[in-house]
PDB file of C-alpha atoms in Angstrom:
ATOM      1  CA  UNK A   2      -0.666   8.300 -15.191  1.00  0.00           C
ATOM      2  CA  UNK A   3      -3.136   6.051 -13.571  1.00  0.00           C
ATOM      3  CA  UNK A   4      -5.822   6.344 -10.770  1.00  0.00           C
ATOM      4  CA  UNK A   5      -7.868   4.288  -8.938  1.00  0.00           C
ATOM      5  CA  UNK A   6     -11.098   4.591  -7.984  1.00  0.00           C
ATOM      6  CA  UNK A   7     -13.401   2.953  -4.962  1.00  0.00           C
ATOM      7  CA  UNK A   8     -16.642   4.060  -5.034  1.00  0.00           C
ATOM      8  CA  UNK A   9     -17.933   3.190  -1.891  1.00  0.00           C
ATOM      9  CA  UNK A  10     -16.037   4.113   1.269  1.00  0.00           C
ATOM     10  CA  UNK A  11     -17.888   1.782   3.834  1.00  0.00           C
ATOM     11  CA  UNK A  12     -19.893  -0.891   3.420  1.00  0.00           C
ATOM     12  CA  UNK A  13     -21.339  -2.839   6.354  1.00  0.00           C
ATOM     13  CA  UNK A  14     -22.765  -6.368   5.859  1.00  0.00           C
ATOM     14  CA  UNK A  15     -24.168  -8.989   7.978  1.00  0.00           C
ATOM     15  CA  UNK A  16     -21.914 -12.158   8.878  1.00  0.00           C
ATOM     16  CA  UNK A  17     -22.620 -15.082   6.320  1.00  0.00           C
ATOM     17  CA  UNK A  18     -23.900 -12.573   3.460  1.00  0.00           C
ATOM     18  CA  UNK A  19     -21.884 -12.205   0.175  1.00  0.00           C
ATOM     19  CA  UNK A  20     -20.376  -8.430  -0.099  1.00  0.00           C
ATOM     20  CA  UNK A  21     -18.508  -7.263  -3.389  1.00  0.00           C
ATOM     21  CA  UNK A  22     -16.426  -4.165  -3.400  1.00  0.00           C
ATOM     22  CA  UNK A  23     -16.036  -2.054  -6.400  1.00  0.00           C
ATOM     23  CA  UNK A  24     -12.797  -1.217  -8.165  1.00  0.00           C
ATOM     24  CA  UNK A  25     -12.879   0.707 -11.205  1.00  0.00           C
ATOM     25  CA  UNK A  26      -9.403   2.190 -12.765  1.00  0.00           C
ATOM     26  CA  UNK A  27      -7.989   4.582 -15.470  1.00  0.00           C
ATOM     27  CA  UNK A  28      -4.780   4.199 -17.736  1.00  0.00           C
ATOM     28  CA  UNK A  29      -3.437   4.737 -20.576  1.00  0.00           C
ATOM     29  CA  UNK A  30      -0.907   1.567 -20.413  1.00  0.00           C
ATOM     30  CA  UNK A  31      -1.547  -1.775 -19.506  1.00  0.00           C
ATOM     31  CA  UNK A  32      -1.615  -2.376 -15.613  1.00  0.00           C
ATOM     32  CA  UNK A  33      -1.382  -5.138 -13.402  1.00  0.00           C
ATOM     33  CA  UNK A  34      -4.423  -5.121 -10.515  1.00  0.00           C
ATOM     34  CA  UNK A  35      -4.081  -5.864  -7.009  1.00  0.00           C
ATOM     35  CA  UNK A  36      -6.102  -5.879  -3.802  1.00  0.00           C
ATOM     36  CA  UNK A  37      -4.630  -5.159  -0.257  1.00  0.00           C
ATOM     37  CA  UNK A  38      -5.949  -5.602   3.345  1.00  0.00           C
ATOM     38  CA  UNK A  39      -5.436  -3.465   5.974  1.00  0.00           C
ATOM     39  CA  UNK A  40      -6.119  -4.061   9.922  1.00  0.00           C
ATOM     40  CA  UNK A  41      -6.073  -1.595  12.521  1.00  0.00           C
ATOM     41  CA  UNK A  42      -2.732  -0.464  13.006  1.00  0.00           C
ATOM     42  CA  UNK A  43      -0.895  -2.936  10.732  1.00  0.00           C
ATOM     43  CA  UNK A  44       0.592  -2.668   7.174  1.00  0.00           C
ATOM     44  CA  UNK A  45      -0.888  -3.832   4.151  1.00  0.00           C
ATOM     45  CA  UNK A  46      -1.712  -7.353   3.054  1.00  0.00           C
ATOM     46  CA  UNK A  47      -1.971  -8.628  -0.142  1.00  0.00           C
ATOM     47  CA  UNK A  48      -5.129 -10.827  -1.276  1.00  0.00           C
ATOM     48  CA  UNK A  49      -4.782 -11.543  -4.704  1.00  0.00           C
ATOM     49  CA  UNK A  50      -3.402 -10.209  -7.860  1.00  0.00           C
ATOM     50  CA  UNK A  51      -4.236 -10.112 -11.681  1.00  0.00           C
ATOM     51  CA  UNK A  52      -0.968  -9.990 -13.927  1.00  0.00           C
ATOM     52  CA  UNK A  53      -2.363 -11.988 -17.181  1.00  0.00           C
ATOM     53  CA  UNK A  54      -4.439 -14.837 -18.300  1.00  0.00           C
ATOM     54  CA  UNK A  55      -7.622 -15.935 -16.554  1.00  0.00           C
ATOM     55  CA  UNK A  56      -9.799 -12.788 -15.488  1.00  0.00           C
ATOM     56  CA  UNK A  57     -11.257 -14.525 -12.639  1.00  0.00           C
ATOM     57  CA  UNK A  58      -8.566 -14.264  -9.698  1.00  0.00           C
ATOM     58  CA  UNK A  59      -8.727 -16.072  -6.487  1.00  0.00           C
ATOM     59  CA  UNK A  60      -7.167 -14.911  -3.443  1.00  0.00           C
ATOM     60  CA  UNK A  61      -6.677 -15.888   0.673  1.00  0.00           C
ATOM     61  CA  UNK A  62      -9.109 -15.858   2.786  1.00  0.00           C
ATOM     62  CA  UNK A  63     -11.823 -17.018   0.391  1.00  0.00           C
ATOM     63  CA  UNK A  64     -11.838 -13.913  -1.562  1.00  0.00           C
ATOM     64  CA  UNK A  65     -12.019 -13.482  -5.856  1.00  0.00           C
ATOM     65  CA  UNK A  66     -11.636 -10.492  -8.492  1.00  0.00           C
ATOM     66  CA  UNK A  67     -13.144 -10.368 -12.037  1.00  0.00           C
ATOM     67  CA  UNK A  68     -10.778  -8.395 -14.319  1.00  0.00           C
ATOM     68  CA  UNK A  69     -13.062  -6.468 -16.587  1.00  0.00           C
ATOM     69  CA  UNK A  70     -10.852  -4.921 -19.577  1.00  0.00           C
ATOM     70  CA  UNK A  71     -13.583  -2.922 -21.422  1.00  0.00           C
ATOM     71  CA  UNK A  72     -15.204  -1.674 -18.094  1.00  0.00           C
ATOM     72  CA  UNK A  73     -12.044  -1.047 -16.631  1.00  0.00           C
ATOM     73  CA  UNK A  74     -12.805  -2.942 -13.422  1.00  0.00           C
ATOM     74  CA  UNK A  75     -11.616  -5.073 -10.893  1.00  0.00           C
ATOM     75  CA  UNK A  76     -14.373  -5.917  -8.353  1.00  0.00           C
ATOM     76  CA  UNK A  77     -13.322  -8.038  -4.957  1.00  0.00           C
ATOM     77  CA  UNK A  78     -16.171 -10.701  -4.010  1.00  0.00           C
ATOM     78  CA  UNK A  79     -17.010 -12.639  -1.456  1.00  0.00           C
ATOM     79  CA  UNK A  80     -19.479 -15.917  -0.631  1.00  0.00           C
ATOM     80  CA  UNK A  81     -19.656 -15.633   2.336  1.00  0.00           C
ATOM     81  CA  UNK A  82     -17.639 -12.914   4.880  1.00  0.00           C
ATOM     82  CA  UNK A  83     -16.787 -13.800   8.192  1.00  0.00           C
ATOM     83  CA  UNK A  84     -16.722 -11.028  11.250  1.00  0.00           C
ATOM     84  CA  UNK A  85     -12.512 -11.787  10.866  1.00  0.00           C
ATOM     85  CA  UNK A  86     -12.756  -9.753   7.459  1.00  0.00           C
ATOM     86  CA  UNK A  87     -13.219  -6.789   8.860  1.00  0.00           C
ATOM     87  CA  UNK A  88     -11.065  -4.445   7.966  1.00  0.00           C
ATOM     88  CA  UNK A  89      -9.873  -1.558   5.189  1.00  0.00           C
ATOM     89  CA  UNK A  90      -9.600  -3.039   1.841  1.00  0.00           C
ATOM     90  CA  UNK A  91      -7.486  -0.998  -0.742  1.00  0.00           C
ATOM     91  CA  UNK A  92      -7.491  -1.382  -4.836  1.00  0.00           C
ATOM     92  CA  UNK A  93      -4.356  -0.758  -6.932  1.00  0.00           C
ATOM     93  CA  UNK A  94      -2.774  -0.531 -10.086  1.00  0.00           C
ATOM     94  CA  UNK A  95       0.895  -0.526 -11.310  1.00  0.00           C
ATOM     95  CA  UNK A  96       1.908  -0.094 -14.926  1.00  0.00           C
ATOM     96  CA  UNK A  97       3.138  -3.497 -16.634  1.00  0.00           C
ATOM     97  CA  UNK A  98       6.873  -1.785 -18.091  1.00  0.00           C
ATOM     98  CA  UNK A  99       7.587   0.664 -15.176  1.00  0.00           C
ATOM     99  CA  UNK A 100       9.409   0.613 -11.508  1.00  0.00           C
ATOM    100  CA  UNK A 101       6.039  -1.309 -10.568  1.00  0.00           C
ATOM    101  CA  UNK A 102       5.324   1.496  -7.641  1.00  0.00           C
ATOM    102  CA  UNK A 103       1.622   1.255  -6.973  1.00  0.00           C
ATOM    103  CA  UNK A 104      -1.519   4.301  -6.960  1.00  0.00           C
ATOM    104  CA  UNK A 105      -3.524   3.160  -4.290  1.00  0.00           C
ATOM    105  CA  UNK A 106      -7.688   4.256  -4.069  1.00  0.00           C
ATOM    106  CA  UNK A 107      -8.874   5.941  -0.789  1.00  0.00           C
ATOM    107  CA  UNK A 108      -9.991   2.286   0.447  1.00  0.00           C
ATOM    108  CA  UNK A 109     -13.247   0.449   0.791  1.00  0.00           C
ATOM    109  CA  UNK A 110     -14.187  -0.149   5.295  1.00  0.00           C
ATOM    110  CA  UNK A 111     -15.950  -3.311   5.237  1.00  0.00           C
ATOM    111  CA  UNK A 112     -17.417  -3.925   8.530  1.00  0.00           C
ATOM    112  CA  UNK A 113     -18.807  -7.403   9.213  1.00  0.00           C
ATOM    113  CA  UNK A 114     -22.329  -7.087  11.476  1.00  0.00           C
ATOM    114  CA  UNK A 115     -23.804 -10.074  13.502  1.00  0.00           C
TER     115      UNK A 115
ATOM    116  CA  UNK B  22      11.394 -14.990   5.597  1.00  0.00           C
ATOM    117  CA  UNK B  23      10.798 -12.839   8.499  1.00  0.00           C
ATOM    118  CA  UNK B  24       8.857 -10.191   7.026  1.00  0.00           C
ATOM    119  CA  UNK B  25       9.536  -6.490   6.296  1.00  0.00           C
ATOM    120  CA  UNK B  26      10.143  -4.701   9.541  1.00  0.00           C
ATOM    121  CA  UNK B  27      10.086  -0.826  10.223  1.00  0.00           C
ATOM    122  CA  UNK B  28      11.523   1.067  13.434  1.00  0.00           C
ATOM    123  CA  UNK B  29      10.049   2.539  15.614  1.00  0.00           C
ATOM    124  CA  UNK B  30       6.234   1.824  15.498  1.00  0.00           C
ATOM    125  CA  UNK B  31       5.460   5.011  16.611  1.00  0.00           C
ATOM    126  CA  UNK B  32       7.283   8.472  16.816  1.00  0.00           C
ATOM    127  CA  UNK B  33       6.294  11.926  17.742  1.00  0.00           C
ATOM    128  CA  UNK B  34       8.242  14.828  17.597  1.00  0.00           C
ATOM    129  CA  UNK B  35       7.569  18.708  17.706  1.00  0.00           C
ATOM    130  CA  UNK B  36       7.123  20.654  14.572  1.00  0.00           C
ATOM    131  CA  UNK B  37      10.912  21.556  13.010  1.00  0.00           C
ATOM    132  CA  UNK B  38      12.597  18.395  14.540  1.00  0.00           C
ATOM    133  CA  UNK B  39      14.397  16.191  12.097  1.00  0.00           C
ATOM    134  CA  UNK B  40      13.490  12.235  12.302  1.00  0.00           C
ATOM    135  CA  UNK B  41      14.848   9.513  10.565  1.00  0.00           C
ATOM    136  CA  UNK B  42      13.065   6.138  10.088  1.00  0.00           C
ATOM    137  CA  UNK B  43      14.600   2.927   9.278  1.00  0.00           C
ATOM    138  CA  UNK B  44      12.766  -0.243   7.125  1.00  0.00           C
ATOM    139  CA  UNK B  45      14.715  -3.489   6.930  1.00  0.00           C
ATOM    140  CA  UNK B  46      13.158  -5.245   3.625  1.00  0.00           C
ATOM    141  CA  UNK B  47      12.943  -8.942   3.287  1.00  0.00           C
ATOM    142  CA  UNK B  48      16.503 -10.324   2.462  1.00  0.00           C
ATOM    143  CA  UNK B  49      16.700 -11.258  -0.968  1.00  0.00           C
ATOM    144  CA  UNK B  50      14.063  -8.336  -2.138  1.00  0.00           C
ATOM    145  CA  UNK B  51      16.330  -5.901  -4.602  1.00  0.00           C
ATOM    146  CA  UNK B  52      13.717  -3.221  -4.734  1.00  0.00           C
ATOM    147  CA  UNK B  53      12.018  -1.374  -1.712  1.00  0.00           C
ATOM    148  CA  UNK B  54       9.837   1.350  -1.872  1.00  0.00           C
ATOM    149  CA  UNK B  55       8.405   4.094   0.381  1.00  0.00           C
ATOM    150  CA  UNK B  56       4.993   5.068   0.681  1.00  0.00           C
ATOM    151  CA  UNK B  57       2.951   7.980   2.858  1.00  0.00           C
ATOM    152  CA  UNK B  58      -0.574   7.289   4.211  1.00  0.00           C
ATOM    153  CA  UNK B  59      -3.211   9.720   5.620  1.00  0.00           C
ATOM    154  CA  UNK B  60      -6.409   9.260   7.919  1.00  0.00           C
ATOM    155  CA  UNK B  61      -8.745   8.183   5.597  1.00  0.00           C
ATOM    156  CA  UNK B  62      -6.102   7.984   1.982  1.00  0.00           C
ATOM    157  CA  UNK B  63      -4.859   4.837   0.650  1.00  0.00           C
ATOM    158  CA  UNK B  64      -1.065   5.267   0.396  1.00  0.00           C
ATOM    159  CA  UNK B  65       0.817   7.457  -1.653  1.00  0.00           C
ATOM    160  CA  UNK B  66       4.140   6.740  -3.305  1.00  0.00           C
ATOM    161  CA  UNK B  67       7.310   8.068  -2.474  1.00  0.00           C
ATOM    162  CA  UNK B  68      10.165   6.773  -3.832  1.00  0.00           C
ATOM    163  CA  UNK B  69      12.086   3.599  -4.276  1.00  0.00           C
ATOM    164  CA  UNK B  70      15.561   1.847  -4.849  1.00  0.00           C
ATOM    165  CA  UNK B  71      16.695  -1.286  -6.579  1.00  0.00           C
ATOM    166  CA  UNK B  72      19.866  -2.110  -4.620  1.00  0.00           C
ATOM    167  CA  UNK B  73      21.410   0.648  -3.788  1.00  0.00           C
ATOM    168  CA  UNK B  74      20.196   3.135  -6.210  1.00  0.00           C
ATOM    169  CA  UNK B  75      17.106   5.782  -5.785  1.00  0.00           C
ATOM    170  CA  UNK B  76      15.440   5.376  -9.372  1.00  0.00           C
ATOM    171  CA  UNK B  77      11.919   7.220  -8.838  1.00  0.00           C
ATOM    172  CA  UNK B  78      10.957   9.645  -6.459  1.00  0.00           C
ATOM    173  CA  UNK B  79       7.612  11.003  -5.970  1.00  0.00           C
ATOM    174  CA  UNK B  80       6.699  15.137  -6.704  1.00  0.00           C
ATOM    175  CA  UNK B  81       5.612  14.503  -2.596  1.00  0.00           C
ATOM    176  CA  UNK B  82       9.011  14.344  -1.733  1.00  0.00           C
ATOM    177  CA  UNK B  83       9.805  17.658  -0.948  1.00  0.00           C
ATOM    178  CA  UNK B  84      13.108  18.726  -0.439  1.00  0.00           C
ATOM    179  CA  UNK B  85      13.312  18.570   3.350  1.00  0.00           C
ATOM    180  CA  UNK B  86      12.758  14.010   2.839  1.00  0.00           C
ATOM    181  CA  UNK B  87      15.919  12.213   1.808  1.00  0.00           C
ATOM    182  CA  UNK B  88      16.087   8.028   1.883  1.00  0.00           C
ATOM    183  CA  UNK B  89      18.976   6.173   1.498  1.00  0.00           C
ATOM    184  CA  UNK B  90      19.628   2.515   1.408  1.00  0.00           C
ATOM    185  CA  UNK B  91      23.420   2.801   1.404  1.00  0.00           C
ATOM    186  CA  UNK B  92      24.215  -0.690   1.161  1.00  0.00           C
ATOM    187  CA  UNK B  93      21.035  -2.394  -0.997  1.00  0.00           C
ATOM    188  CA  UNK B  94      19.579  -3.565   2.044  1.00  0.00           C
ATOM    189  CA  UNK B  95      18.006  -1.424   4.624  1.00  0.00           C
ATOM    190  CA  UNK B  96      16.685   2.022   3.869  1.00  0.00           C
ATOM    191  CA  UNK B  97      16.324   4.880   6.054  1.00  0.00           C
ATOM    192  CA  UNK B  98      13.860   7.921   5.763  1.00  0.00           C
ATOM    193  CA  UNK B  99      14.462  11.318   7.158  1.00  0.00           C
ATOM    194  CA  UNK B 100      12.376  14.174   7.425  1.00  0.00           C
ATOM    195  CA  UNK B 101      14.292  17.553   8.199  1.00  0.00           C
ATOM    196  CA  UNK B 102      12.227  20.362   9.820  1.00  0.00           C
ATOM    197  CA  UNK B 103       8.988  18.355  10.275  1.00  0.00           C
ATOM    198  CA  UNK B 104       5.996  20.252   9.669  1.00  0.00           C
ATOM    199  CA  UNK B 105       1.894  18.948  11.041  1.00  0.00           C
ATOM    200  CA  UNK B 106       1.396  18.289   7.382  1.00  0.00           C
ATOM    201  CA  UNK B 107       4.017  15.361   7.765  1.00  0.00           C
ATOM    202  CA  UNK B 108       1.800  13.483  10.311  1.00  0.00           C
ATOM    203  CA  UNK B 109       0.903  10.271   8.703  1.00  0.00           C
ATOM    204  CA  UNK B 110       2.010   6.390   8.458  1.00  0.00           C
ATOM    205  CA  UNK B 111       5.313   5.848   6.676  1.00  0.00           C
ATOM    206  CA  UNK B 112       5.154   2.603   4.754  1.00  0.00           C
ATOM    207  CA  UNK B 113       7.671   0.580   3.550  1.00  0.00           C
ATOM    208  CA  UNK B 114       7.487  -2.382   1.349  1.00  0.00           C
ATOM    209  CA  UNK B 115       9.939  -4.774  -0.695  1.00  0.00           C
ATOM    210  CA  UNK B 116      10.208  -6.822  -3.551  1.00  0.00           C
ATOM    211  CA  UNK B 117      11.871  -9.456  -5.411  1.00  0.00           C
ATOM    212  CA  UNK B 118      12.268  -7.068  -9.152  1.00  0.00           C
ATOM    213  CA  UNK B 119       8.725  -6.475  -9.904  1.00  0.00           C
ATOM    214  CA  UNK B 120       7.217  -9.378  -8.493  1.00  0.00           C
ATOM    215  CA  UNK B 121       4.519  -8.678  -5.270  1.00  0.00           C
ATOM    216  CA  UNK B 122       5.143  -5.968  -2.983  1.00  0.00           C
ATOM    217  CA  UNK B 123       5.446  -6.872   0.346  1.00  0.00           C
ATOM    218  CA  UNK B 124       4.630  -4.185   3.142  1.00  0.00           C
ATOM    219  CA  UNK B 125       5.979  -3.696   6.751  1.00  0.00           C
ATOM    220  CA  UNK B 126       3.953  -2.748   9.482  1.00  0.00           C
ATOM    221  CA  UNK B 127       4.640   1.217   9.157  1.00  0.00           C
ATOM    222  CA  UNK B 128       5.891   4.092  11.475  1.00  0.00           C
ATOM    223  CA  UNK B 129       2.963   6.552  12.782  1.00  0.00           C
ATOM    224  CA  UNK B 130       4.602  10.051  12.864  1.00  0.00           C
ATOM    225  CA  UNK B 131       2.759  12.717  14.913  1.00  0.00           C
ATOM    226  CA  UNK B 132       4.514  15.984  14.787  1.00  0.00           C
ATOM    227  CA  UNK B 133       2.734  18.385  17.346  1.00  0.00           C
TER     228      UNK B 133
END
């Protein structure tokens, strides 16, 4: 089984500063890695992905991942955030041979401050 | 593509009324999946199909859910006997095999 843990529930940041939000994970089998976004009231977006190759992932909206094998992370980062970005931000992880479903974390509220 | 769609938005009900939601999955996705959210949970899986057939469901579905997606394209979701404990956001989402999952907007039960 895997799980997926975000450390920090809420993190507030001023507009312009750079913000990461941590990711860390737990399997036995390789995984793929994604992040979602989630506004008020709406379903889940997807940002970026990590499936093989490069460990440094880039995403919409600006955003990037590091894949981190022998820490078992996948940290989202961002430059620069914007008071648009705003909004729930959810890790996952989804075995690489299975039906693919995905074991979310419990979600990361970034809120952007002027 | 016109996006994964879910009906309704919104529902509440009183506790031990059936419901039944529906999600209509982007058109050429083969595999759509079902997920539960609570206040302050990322989502939880539930169960999903690829076409027409149910291949994983979740220990969360408890006897009293049942989906269907009769015909390999929409799926519905029914809840007999709804209890306060089945208050949440029902997500669906859809994919193309196991390619990016792609997630509707949800329906927000409230069972008072």
């Amino acid at each position: 089984a895997q799980s997926v843990t975000q450390l920090d529930s809420q993190v507030p940041v001023f507009e312009e500063a750079p913000v990461e939000l941590r990711c860390n994970y737990s399997s036995s089998v390789s995984v793929y890695l994604f992040w979602y976004v989630q506004y008020p009231n709406q379903g889940l977006q997807l940002l970026l992905k990590y499936l093989s190759g490069s460990t440094l992932v880039k995403g919409i909206n600006g955003f990037e991942a590091e894949f981190n094998k022998s820490q078992t992370s996948f940290h989202l980062r961002k430059p620069s955030v914007h008071i648009s970005d705003t909004a729930e931000y959810f890790c996952a992880v989804s075995m690489t041979g299975g039906g693919n479903k995905l074991t979310f974390g419990t979600g990361t509220q970034l809120k952007v401050e002027l | 593509d016109t996006g994964v769609s879910q009906n309704p938005r919104h529902k509440i009900t009183k506790r031990g009324q059936n419901v039944t939601f529906r999600c209509d999955p982007i058109s050429e996705h083969n595999r759509l999946y079902w997920y539960r959210q609570t206040l302050g949970q990322g989502p939880e899986f539930l169960t999903y199909f690829q076409n027409e057939a149910q291949l994983e469901k979740s220990r969360l579905l408890s006897d009293r859910f049942s989906a269907e997606r009769p015909k390999g394209s929409f799926s519905t979701l029914e809840i007999q006997r709804t209890e306060q404990g089945d208050s949440a956001m029902y997500l669906c989402a859809s994919s193309f095999a196991v390619d990016t999952q792609y997630f509707g907007p949800g329906t927000r039960l409230t069972v008072l």
